[in-house]
Short mmCIF file of C-alpha atoms in Angstrom, two decimals:
data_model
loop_
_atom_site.label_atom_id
_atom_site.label_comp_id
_atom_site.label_asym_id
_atom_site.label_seq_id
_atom_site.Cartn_x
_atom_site.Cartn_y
_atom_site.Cartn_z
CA UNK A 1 0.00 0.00 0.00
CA UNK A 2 1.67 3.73 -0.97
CA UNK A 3 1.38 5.71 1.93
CA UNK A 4 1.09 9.73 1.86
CA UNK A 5 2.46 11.80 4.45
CA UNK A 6 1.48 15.09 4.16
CA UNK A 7 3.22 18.30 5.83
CA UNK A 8 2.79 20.70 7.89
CA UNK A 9 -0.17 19.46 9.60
CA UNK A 10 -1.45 23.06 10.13
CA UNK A 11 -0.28 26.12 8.37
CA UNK A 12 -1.65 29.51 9.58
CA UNK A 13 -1.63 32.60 7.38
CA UNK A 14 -2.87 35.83 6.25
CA UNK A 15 -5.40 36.76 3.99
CA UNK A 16 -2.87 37.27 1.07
CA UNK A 17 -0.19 35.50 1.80
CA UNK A 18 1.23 32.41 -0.46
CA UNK A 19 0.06 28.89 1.29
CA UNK A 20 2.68 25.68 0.23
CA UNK A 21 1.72 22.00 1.01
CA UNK A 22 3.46 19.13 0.63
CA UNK A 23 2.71 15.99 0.01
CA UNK A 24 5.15 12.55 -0.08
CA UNK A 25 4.85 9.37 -1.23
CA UNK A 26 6.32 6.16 0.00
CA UNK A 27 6.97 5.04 -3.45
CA UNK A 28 6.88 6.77 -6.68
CA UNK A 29 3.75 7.74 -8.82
CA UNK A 30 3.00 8.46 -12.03
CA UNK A 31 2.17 12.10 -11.98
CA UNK A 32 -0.92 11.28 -13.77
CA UNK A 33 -1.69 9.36 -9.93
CA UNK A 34 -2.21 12.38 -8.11
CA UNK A 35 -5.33 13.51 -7.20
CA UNK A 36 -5.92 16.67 -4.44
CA UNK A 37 -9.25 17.68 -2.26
CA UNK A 38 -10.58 20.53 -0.60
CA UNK A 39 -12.52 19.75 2.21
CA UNK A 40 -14.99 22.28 4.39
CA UNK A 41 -16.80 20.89 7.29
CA UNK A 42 -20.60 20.05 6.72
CA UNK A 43 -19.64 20.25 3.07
CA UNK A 44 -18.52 17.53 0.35
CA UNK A 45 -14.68 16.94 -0.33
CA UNK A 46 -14.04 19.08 -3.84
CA UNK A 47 -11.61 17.90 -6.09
CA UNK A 48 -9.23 20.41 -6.66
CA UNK A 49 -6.10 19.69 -8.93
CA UNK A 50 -5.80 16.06 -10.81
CA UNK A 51 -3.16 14.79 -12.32
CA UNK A 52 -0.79 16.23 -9.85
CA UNK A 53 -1.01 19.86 -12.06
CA UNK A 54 -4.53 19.94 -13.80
CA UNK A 55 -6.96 22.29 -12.45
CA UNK A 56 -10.45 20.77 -11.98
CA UNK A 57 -13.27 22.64 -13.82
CA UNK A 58 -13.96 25.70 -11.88
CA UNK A 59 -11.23 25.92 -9.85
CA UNK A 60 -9.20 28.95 -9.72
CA UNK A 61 -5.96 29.60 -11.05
CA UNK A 62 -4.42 30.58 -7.48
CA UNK A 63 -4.65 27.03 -6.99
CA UNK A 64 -2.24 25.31 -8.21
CA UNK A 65 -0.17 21.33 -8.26
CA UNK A 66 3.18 20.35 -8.86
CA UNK A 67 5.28 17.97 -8.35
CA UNK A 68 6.73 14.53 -9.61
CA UNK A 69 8.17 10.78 -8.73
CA UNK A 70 7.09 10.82 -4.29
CA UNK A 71 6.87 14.73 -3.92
CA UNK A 72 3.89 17.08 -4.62
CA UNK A 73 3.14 20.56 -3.76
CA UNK A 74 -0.22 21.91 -3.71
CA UNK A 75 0.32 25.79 -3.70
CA UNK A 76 -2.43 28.72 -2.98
CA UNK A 77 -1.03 31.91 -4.06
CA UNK A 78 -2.82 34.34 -2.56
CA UNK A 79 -5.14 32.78 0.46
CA UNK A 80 -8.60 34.40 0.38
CA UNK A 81 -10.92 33.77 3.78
CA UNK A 82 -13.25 31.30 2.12
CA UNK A 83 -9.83 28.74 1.53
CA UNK A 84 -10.05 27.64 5.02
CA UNK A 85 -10.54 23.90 4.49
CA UNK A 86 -7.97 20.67 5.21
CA UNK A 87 -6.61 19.49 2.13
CA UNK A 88 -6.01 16.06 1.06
CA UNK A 89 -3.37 14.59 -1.75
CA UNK A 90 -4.98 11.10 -2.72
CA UNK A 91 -3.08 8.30 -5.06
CA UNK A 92 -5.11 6.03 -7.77
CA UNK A 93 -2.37 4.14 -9.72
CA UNK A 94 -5.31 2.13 -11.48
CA UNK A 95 -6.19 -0.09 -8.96
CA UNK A 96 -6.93 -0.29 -5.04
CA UNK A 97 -6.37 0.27 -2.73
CA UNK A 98 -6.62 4.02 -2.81
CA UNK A 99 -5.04 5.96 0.14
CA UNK A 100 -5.52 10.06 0.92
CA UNK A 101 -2.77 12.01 2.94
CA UNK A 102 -3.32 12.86 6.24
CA UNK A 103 -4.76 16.08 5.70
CA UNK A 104 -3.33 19.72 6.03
CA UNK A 105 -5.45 22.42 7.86
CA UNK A 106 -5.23 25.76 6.51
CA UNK A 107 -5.87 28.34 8.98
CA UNK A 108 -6.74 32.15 8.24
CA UNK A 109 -5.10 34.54 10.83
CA UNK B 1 -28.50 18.21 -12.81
CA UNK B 2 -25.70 16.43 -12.41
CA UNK B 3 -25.44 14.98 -8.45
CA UNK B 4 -25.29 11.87 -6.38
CA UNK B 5 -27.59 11.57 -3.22
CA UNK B 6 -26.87 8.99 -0.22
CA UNK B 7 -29.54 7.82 2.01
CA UNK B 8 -29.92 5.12 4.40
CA UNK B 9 -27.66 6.42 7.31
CA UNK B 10 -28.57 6.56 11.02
CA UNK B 11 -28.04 5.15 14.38
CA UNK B 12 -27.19 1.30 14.69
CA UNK B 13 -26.22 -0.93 17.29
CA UNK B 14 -22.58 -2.59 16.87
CA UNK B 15 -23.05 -6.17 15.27
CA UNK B 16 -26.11 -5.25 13.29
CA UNK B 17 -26.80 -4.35 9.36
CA UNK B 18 -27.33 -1.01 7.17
CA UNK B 19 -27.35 -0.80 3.45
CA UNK B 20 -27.04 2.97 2.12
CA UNK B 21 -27.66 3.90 -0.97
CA UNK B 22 -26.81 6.63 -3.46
CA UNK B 23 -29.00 8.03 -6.43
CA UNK B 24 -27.08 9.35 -9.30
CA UNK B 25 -28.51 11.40 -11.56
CA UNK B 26 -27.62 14.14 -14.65
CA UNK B 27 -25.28 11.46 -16.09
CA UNK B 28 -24.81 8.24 -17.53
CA UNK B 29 -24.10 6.18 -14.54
CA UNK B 30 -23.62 3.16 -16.36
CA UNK B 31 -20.07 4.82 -17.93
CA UNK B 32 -18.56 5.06 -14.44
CA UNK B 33 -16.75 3.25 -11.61
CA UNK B 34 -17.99 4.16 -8.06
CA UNK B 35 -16.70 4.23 -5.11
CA UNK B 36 -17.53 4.75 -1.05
CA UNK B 37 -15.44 6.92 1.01
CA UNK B 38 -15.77 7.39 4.63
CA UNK B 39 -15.00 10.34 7.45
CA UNK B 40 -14.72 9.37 10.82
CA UNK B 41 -15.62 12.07 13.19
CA UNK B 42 -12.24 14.59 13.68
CA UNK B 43 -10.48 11.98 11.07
CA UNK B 44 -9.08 12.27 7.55
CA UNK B 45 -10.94 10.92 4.20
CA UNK B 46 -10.91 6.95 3.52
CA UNK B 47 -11.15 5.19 0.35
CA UNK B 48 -13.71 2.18 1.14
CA UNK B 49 -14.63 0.43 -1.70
CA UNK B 50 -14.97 0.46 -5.47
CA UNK B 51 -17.25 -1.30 -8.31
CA UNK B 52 -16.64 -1.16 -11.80
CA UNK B 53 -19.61 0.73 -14.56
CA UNK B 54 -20.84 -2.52 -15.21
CA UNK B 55 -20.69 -4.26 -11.80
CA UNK B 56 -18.58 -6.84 -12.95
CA UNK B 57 -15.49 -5.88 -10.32
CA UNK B 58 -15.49 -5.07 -6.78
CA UNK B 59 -12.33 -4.02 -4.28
CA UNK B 60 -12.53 -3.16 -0.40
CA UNK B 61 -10.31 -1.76 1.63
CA UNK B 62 -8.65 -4.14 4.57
CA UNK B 63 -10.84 -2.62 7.18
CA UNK B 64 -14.08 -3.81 5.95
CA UNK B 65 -13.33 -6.58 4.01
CA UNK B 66 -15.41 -9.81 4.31
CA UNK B 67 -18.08 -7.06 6.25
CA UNK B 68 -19.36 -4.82 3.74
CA UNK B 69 -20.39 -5.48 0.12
CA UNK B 70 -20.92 -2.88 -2.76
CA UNK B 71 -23.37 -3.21 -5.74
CA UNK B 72 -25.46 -1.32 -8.26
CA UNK B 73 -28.50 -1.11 -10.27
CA UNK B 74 -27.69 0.42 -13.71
CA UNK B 75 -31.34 0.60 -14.05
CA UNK B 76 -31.89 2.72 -11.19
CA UNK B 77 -29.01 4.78 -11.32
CA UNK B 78 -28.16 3.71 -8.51
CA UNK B 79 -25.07 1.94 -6.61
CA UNK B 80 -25.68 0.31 -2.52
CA UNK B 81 -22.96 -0.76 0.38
CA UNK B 82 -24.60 -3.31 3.11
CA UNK B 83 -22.93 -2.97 5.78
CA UNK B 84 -22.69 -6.05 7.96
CA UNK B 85 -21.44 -6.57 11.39
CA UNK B 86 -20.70 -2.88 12.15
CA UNK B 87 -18.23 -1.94 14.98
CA UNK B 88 -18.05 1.57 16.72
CA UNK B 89 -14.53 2.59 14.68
CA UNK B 90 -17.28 2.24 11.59
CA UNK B 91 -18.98 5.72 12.59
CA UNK B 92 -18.10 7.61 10.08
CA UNK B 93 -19.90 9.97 7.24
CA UNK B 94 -20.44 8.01 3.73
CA UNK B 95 -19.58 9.76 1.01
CA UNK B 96 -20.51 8.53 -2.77
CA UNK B 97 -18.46 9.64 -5.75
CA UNK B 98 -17.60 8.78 -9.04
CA UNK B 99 -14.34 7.29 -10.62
CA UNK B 100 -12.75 9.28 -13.77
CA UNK B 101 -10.13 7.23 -15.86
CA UNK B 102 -8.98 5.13 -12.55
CA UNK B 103 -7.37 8.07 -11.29
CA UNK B 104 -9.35 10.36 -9.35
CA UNK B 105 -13.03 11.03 -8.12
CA UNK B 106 -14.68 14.02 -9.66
CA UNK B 107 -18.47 14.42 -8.12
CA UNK B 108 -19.07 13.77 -4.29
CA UNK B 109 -22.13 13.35 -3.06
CA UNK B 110 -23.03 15.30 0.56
CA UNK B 111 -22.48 12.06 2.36
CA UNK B 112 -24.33 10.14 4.93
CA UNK B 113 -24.08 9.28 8.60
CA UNK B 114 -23.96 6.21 9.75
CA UNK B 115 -23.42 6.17 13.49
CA UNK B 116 -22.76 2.69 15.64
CA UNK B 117 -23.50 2.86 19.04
CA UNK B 118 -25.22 0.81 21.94
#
């Protein structure tokens, strides 16, 4: 089973400010593997970038993936209020099982 | 409107049954893999099982294995998880969402809970 370990656990910043999370894999992926959420509590996870560096329909473009082989960066480039969510990285490689990160919890100061 | 709807959650003793359901509608369901994922209260997400677009295929995760089974009526646009033999560490909100390509899950349903307790 590939396990994710996703860092820093919580991150706390401004309105404004440029948000980085990582995510690491405990074998390598085909970018194509790479899969990350937005979740809001009371409210349905939201798929946010695919393919480690597609944006999903809607999404917008201060979201943004990266990333390759067992590390991945989701980045937020300028953090409005309404991002406050935890964010998941998720791997598919074609076949189960599937396994999600631990989560990162984006705080607004 | 394209959506998924779960139903069937609630309150259930540990060692008894639920089956929940979720209603897919706007698209054709019969294209796509689903899947369950689960929350557990102040936890992170949790793939739990998958079925292929035509039924034919179905994975679990090691946790529920041998306790839960997933299916789906193509005619009713609609895919089921029976839950068997539930434990407390199952209390969790169900989510329902649909498989793209065997790579990620693109439409989430608003999820279901399903709460075991004596």
């Amino acid at each position: 089973e590939i396990v994710l370990t996703q860092s820093p656990g919580t991150l706390s910043l401004s309105p404004g400010e440029r948000a980085t999370l990582s995510c690491r894999a405990s074998q390598s992926l085909s970018s194509s593997s790479l899969a990350w959420y937005q979740k809001k509590p009371g409210q349905a996870p939201r798929l946010l970038i695919y393919g480690a560096s597609s944006r999903a329909t809607g999404i917008p473009d201060r979201f943004s993936g990266s990333g390759s082989g067992t590390d991945f960066t989701l980045t937020i480039s300028r953090l409005e209020p309404e991002d406050l969510a935890v964010y998941y990285c998720q791997q598919y490689v074609g076949s189960p099982p599937i396994t999600f990160g631990g989560g990162t919890k984006v705080e607004i100061k | 409107q394209v959506q998924l709807v779960e139903s069937g959650g609630g309150v259930v003793q540990p060692g008894r049954s639920l089956r929940l359901s979720c209603a897919a509608s706007g698209f054709t369901f019969s294209d796509y893999g689903m899947h369950w994922v689960r929350q557990a209260p102040g936890k992170g997400l949790e793939w739990v099982a998958l079925i292929w677009h035509d039924g034919s295929s179905q994975y679990y995760a090691d946790s529920v294995k041998g306790r839960f089974s997933i299916s789906r009526d193509n005619s009713k646009n609609t895919q089921y998880l029976q839950m068997n033999s539930l434990r407390a560490e199952d209390t969790a909100v169900y989510y329902c969402t649909r498989d793209i390509r065997s790579k990620y899950f693109d439409l989430w349903g608003r999820g279901t809970l399903v709460t075991v307790s004596s």
